[in-house]
XYZ file of C-alpha atoms in Angstrom:
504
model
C 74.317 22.493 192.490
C 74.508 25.376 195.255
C 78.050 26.853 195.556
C 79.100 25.366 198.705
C 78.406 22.074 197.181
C 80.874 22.872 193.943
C 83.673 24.073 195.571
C 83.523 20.871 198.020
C 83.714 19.113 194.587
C 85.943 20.472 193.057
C 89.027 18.496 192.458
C 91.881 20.377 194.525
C 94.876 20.966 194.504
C 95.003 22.906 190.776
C 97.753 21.675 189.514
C 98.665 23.946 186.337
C 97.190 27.468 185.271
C 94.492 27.992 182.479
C 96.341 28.292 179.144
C 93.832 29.276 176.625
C 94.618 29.247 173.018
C 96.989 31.777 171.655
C 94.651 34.419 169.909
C 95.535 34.522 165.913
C 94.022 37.615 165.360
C 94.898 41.508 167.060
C 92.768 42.442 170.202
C 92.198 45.601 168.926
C 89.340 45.116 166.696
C 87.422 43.754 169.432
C 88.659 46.023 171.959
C 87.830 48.609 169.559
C 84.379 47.431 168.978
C 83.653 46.829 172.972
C 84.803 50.423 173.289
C 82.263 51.620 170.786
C 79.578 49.565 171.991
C 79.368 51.209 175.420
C 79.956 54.825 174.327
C 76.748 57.222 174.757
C 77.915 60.232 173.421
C 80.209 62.119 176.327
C 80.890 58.578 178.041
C 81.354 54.972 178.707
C 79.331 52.737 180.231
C 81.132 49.362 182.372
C 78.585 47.429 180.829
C 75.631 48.151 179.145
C 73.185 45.818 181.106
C 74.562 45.295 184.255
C 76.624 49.212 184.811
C 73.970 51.466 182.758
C 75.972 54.589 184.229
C 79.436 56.509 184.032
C 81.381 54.796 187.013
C 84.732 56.512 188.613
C 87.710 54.455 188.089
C 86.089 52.348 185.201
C 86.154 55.892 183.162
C 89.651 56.528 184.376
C 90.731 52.724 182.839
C 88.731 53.348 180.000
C 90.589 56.857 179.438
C 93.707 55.039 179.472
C 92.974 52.758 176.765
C 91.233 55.155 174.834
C 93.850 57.094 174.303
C 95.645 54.922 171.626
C 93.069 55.220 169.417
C 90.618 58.155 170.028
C 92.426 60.597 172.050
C 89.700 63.851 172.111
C 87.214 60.665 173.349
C 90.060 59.848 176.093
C 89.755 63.561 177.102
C 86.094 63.890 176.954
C 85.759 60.572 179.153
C 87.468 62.641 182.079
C 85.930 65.471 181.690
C 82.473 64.289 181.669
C 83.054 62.585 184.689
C 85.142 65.957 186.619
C 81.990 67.929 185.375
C 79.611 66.136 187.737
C 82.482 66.872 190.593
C 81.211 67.859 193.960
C 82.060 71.830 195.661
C 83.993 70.021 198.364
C 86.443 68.208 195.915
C 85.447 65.119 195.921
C 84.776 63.138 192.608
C 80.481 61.083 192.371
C 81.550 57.045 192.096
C 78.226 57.123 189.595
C 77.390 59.667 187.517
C 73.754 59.116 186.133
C 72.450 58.611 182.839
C 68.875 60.605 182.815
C 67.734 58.390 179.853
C 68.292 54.962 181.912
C 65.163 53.461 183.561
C 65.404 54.127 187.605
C 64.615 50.610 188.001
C 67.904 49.103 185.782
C 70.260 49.860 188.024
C 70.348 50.264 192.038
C 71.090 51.734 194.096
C 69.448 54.277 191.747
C 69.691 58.358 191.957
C 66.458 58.060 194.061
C 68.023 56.208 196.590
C 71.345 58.516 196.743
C 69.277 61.863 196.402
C 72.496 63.976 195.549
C 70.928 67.450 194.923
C 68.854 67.562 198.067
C 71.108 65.371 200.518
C 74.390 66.517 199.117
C 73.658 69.993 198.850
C 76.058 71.053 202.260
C 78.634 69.364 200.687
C 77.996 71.200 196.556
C 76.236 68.356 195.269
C 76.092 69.465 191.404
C 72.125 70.622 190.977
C 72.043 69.457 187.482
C 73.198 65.880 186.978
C 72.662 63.447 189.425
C 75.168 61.112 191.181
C 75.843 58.864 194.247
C 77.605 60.151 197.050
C 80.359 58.208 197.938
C 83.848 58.117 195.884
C 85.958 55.441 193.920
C 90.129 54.919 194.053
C 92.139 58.021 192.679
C 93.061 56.836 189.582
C 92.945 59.658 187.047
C 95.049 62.333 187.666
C 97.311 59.242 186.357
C 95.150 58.606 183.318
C 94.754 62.335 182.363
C 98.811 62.619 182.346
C 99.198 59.647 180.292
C 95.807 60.430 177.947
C 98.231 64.290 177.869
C 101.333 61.968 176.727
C 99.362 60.375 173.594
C 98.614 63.508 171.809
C 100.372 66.387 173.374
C 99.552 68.743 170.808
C 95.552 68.432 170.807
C 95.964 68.072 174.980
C 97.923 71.788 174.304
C 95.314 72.704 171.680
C 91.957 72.104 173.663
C 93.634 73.264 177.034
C 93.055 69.622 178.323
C 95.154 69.857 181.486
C 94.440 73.369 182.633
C 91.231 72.588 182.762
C 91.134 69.527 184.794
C 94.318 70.205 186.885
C 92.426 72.710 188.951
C 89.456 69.688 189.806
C 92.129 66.963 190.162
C 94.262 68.916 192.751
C 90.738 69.552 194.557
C 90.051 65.982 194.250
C 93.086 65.063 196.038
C 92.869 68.058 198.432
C 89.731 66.168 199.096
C 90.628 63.116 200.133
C 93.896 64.176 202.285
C 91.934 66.329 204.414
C 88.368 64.958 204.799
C 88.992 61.288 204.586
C 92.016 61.060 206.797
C 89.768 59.390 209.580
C 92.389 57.758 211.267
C 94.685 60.720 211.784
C 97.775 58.972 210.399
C 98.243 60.562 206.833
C 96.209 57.973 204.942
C 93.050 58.249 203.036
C 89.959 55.663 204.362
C 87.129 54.515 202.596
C 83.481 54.384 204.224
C 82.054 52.010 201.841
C 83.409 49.191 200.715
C 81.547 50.101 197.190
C 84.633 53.379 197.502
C 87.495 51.040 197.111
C 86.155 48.945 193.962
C 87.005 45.403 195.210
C 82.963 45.427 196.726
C 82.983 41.638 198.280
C 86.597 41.370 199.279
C 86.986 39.115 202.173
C 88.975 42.241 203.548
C 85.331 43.955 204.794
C 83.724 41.134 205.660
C 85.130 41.773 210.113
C 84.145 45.521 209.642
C 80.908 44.221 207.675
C 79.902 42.133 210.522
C 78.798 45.039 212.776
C 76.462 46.339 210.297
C 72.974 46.000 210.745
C 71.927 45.314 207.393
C 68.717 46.925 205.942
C 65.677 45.231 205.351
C 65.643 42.978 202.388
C 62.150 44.496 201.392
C 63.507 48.000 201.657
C 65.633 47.808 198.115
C 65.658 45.213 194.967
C 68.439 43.819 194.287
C 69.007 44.790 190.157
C 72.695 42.972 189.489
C 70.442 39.919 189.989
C 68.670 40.279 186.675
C 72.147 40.504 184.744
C 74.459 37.706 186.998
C 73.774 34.424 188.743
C 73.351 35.366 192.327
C 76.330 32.293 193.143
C 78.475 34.701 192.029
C 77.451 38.092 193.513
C 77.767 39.125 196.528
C 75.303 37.616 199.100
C 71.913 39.324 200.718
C 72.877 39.879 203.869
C 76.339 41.448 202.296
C 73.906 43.354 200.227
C 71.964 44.752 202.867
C 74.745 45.830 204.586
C 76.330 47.712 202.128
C 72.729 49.588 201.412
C 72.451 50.307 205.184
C 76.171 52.114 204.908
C 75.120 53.953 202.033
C 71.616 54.912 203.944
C 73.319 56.073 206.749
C 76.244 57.891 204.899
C 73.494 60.217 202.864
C 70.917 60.583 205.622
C 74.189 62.718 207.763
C 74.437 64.878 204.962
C 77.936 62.752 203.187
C 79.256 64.798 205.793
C 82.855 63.384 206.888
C 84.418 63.675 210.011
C 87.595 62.120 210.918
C 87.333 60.658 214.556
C 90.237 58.450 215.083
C 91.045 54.980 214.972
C 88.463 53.187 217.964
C 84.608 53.256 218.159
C 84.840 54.791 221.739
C 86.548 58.285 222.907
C 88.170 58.578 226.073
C 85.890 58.404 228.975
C 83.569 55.815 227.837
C 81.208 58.026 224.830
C 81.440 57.748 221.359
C 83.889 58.609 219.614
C 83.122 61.286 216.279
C 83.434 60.215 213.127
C 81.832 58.555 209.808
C 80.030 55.843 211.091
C 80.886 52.277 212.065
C 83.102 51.404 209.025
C 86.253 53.489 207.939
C 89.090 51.041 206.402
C 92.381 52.384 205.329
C 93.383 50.623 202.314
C 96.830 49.906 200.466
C 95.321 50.040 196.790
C 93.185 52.939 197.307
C 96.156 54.958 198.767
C 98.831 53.553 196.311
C 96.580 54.564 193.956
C 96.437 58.501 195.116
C 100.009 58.205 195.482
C 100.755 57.427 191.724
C 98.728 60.246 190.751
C 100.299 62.545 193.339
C 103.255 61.875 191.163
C 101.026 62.192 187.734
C 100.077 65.705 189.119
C 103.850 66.770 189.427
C 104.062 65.989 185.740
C 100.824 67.992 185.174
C 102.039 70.979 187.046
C 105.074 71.033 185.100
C 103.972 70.854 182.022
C 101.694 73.892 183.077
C 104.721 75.977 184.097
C 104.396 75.163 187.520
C 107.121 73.401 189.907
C 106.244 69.406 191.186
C 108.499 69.373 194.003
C 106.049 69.649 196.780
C 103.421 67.267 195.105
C 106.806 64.596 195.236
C 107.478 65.246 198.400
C 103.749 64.439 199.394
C 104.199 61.351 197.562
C 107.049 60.140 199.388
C 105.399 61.301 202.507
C 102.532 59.131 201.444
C 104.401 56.548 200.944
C 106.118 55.929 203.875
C 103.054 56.667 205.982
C 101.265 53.291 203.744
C 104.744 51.413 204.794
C 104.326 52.293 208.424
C 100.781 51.704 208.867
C 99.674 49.040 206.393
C 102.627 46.505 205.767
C 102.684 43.480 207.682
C 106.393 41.433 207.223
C 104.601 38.445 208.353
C 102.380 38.459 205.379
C 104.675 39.930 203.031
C 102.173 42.669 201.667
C 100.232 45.458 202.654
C 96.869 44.882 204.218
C 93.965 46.771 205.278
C 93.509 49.001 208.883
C 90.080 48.608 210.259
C 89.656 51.960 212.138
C 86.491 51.678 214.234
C 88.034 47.953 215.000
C 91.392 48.620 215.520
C 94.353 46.852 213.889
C 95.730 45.547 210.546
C 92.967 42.675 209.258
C 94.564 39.563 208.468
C 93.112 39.020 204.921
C 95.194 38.543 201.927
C 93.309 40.715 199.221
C 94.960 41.833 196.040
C 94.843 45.169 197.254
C 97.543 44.372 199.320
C 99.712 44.202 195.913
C 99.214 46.915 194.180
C 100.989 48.940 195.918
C 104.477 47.538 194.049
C 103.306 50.241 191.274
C 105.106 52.934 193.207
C 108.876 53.962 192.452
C 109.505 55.210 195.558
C 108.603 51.785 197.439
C 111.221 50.119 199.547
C 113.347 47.838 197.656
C 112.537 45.170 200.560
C 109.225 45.603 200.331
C 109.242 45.879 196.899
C 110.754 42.287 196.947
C 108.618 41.039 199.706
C 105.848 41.812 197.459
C 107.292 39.976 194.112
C 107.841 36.952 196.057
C 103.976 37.144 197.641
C 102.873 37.355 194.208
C 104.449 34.524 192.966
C 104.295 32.022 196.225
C 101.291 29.756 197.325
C 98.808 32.582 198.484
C 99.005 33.939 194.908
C 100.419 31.470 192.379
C 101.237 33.564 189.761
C 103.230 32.325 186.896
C 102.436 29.035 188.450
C 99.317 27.765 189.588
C 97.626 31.190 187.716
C 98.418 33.165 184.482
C 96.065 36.455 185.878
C 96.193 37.551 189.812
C 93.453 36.217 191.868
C 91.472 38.641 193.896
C 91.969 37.191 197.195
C 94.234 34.895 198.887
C 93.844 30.938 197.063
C 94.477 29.499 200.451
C 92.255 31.846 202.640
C 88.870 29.953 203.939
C 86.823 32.852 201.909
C 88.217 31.957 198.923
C 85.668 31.317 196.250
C 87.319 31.321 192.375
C 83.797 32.777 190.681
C 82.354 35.132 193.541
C 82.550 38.598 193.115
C 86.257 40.261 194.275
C 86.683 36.573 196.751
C 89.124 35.348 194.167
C 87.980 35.864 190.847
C 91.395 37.328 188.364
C 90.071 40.711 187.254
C 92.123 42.496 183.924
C 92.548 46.333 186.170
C 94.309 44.443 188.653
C 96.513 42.446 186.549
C 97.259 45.791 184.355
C 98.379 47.559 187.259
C 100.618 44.893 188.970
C 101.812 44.111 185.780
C 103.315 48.493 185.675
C 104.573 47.190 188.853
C 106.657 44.391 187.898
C 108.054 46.385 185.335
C 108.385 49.558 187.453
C 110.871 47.691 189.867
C 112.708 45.119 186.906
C 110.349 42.212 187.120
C 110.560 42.281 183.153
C 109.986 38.749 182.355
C 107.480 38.251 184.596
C 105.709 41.551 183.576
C 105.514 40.016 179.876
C 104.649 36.886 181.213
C 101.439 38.782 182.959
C 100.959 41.441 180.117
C 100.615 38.128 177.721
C 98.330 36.800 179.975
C 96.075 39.352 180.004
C 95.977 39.657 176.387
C 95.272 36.222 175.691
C 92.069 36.126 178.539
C 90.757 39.364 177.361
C 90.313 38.016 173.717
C 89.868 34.462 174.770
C 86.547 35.159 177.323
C 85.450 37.833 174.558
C 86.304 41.195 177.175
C 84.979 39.525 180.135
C 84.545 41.043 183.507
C 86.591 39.086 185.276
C 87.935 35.231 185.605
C 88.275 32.603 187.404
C 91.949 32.598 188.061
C 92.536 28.650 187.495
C 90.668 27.828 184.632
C 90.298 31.443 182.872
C 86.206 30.332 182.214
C 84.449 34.103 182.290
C 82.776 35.607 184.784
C 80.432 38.654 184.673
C 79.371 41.047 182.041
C 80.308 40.103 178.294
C 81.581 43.044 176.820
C 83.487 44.699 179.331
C 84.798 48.480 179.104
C 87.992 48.351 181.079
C 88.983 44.444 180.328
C 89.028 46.124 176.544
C 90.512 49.336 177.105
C 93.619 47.944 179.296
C 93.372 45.396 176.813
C 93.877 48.103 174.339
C 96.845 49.669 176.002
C 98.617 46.775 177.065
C 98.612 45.435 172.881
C 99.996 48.709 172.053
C 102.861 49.397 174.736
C 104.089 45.643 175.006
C 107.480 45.792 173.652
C 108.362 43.987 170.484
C 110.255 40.562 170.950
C 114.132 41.866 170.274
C 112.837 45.173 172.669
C 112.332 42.566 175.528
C 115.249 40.441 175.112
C 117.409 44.250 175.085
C 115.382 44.444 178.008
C 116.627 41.700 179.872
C 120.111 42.140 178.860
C 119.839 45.262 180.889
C 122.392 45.918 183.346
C 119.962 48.268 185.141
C 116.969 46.448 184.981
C 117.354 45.567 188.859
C 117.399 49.519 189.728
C 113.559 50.944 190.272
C 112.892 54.195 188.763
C 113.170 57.269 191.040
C 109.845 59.227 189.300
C 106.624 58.503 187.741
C 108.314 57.380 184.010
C 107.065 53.775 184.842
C 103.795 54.577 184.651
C 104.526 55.948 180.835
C 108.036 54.185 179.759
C 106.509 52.874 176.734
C 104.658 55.264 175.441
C 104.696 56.788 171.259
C 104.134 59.991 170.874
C 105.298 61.419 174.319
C 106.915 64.729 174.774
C 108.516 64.934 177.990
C 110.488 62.729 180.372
């Protein structure tokens, strides 16, 4: 049965959530052995079938789990993947694993040709890697692998070394990828903002002439049934983007927010798709306030990196929220305008202090009404909107629950006094992780797994979540909490429940 023909028979409305057995046993043996599984040595692979390579924000997760248990590995996971950073700042999606077969994974380093199309913009010469980026994410996870064993982070050096690359990374992005002139970061690819197949691309998709099926082979297709990755035509698309992005050198221009300039010509800029995105941004933002921490605990003062996040953030509030939808959603640049798809993406921005308390709100009660359904129709977050026409509960990023996600909205809830609801979540994430044995991702209603087996970040966040979750009389003091309505003012959430942390 094709997939049209099972979601027109499937029974609808869900009624209840998936509510899996109760594990008996600790994650962290099988988190642990996931972990082990998929190291090579200096790094960990997603997967090791269908993600052969070191991938951006995966290693950034995986750093964050890692650091409960193997701290120096936490470390080394960054800096393998800073190592391979570009001259210009920015920070390879893929870095590539010389020992892997070119045909096990595409697009492969043929197809990206780093060294000789990247060279204007310091390609590294001697390690290969794509050319486009992946959400900020670990300036966070370097302060919080710092916070788990301050004195072998002080011993090794850990955050002078890759402060200097993580403020270059973010110099990166802030003035290269500001395409749309307003103070927030786009993405060129969808492949740059993690959630590949959103529905949220598929307007600025549609004006992309995709390549040639024959010109590329489709790998993923060997390693997942092709019902639940992304479709040919979305696959050509994205390989014609990725063409077209190398063959001008990765060379970024910001050129405004419309396809044509005044007086009829075009207008510059990095092709025909450049999407500001809430997650991607929140995400830069958190680690803009990560960095503060960094810089103090190097001697230096934070204040200017906070006031860039607060800048930041009201810039994402001013171009990106939508009170209608009650959440953040994505700016199509060459198309012009706010596109009306509810993606997940549109969420995560609730892990930032310094959010609005109205919005902050707005976004709690999104999360838990009928596009959504946490806590009622779903236990994990669905990808994409459960009443949007796209929505398809096994297809890659078009609704499937995936564990990053529900980690991060999960610091969220708790970041703004959601506490039962952020145990509710941080149980439910625990309970699928074990229960699908580290799946990929799942669908949100019934929790069956989806994906690769085995899956680096569902076990690392995994990891983390079992060993910050507060103990049962620590939540109940919780909720007795006269302040638990009050958001934090700094970047504590992101750490509040930490062992073994030094300062603030």
């Amino acid at each position: 049965m094709d997939r049209s023909a099972q979601l027109t028979a499937r029974p609808a409305p869900y009624e209840i959530a998936y509510d899996p057995p109760t594990p008996t046993t600790s994650p962290h043996p099988g988190a642990v052995r996931v972990l082990e599984e998929n190291w090579t040595g200096r790094s960990t692979v997603p997967s090791r079938s269908l993600y052969p390579h070191q991938w951006s924000w995966d290693s950034a997760f995986i750093a964050i789990g890692l650091r409960h248990v193997a701290p120096l590995r936490a470390q080394t996971e960054l800096e393998t993947l800073l190592s391979a950073q570009w001259a210009d700042g920015r920070v390879p999606h893929i870095v590539f694993n010389p020992s892997v077969p070119l045909d096990a994974y595409f697009p492969s380093p043929d197809f990206w040709r780093s060294a000789t199309a990247g060279r204007a913009a310091g390609a590294p010469r001697t390690v290969q890697t794509s050319g486009i980026v992946q959400p900020p994410v670990h300036a966070l996870a370097a302060w919080l692998v710092h916070r788990a064993d301050p004195g072998l982070s002080r011993a090794r050096s850990f955050l002078s070394r890759v402060y200097p690359r993580l403020a270059a990374w973010h110099r990166y992005l802030l003035h290269r990828r500001d395409l749309g002139g307003g103070g927030l970061v786009s993405v060129v690819h969808p492949w740059e903002q993690g959630m590949d197949n959103s529905p949220c691309w598929d307007a600025p998709l549609a004006r992309i002439a995709p390549a040639p099926a024959r010109s590329f082979r489709r790998a993923d297709l060997d390693h997942g049934a092709p019902e639940d990755r992304p479709t040919d035509l979305d696959y050509g698309r994205y390989v014609r983007l990725a063409a077209d992005y190398r063959d001008r050198g990765y060379r970024d221009e910001p050129g405004g927010e419309r396809g044509a300039a005044p007086g009829g010509g075009p207008r510059p800029g990095n092709g025909e798709f450049a999407v500001e995105d809430p997650a991607f941004n929140a995400l830069l933002i958190a680690s803009e306030h990560a960095l503060a921490r960094i810089a103090e605990e190097l001697g230096a003062s934070g204040t200017a990196r906070r006031a860039r996040a607060e800048r930041l953030t009201a810039a994402l509030a001013e171009r990106l929220w939508d009170p209608r939808a009650g959440m953040f959603l994505c700016r199509d640049l060459r198309g012009g305008g706010l596109i009306p798809e509810r993606g997940v993406s549109g969420l995560v921005p609730l892990i930032l202090p310094g959010l609005p308390r109205e919005l902050a709100a707005a976004l709690v009660g999104t999360l838990r009404g009928p596009h959504f359904g946490l806590g009622g129709r779903t236990r994990l977050v669905p990808s994409y909107d459960l009443l949007g026409e796209a929505f398809d509960p096994h297809r890659y990023w078009r609704g499937p629950a995936w564990f990053n996600t529900g980690w991060l909205l999960e610091r969220g809830l708790r970041t703004h006094g959601e506490t039962a609801a952020a145990d509710a979540l941080c149980e439910a994430v625990l309970d699928l992780a074990c229960a699908t044995g580290f799946a990929e991702y799942v669908d949100p209603y019934t929790g069956e797994p989806c994906g690769a087996a085995g899956f680096s970040w569902t076990a690392a966040l995994a990891l983390d979540l079992y060993h910050r979750r507060p103990a049962p009389h620590e939540r109940q003091e919780l909720d007795k909490s006269p302040q638990r309505d009050v958001p934090p003012t700094d970047s504590a959430p992101f750490d509040r429940s930490d062992r073994g942390g030094d300062r603030g």
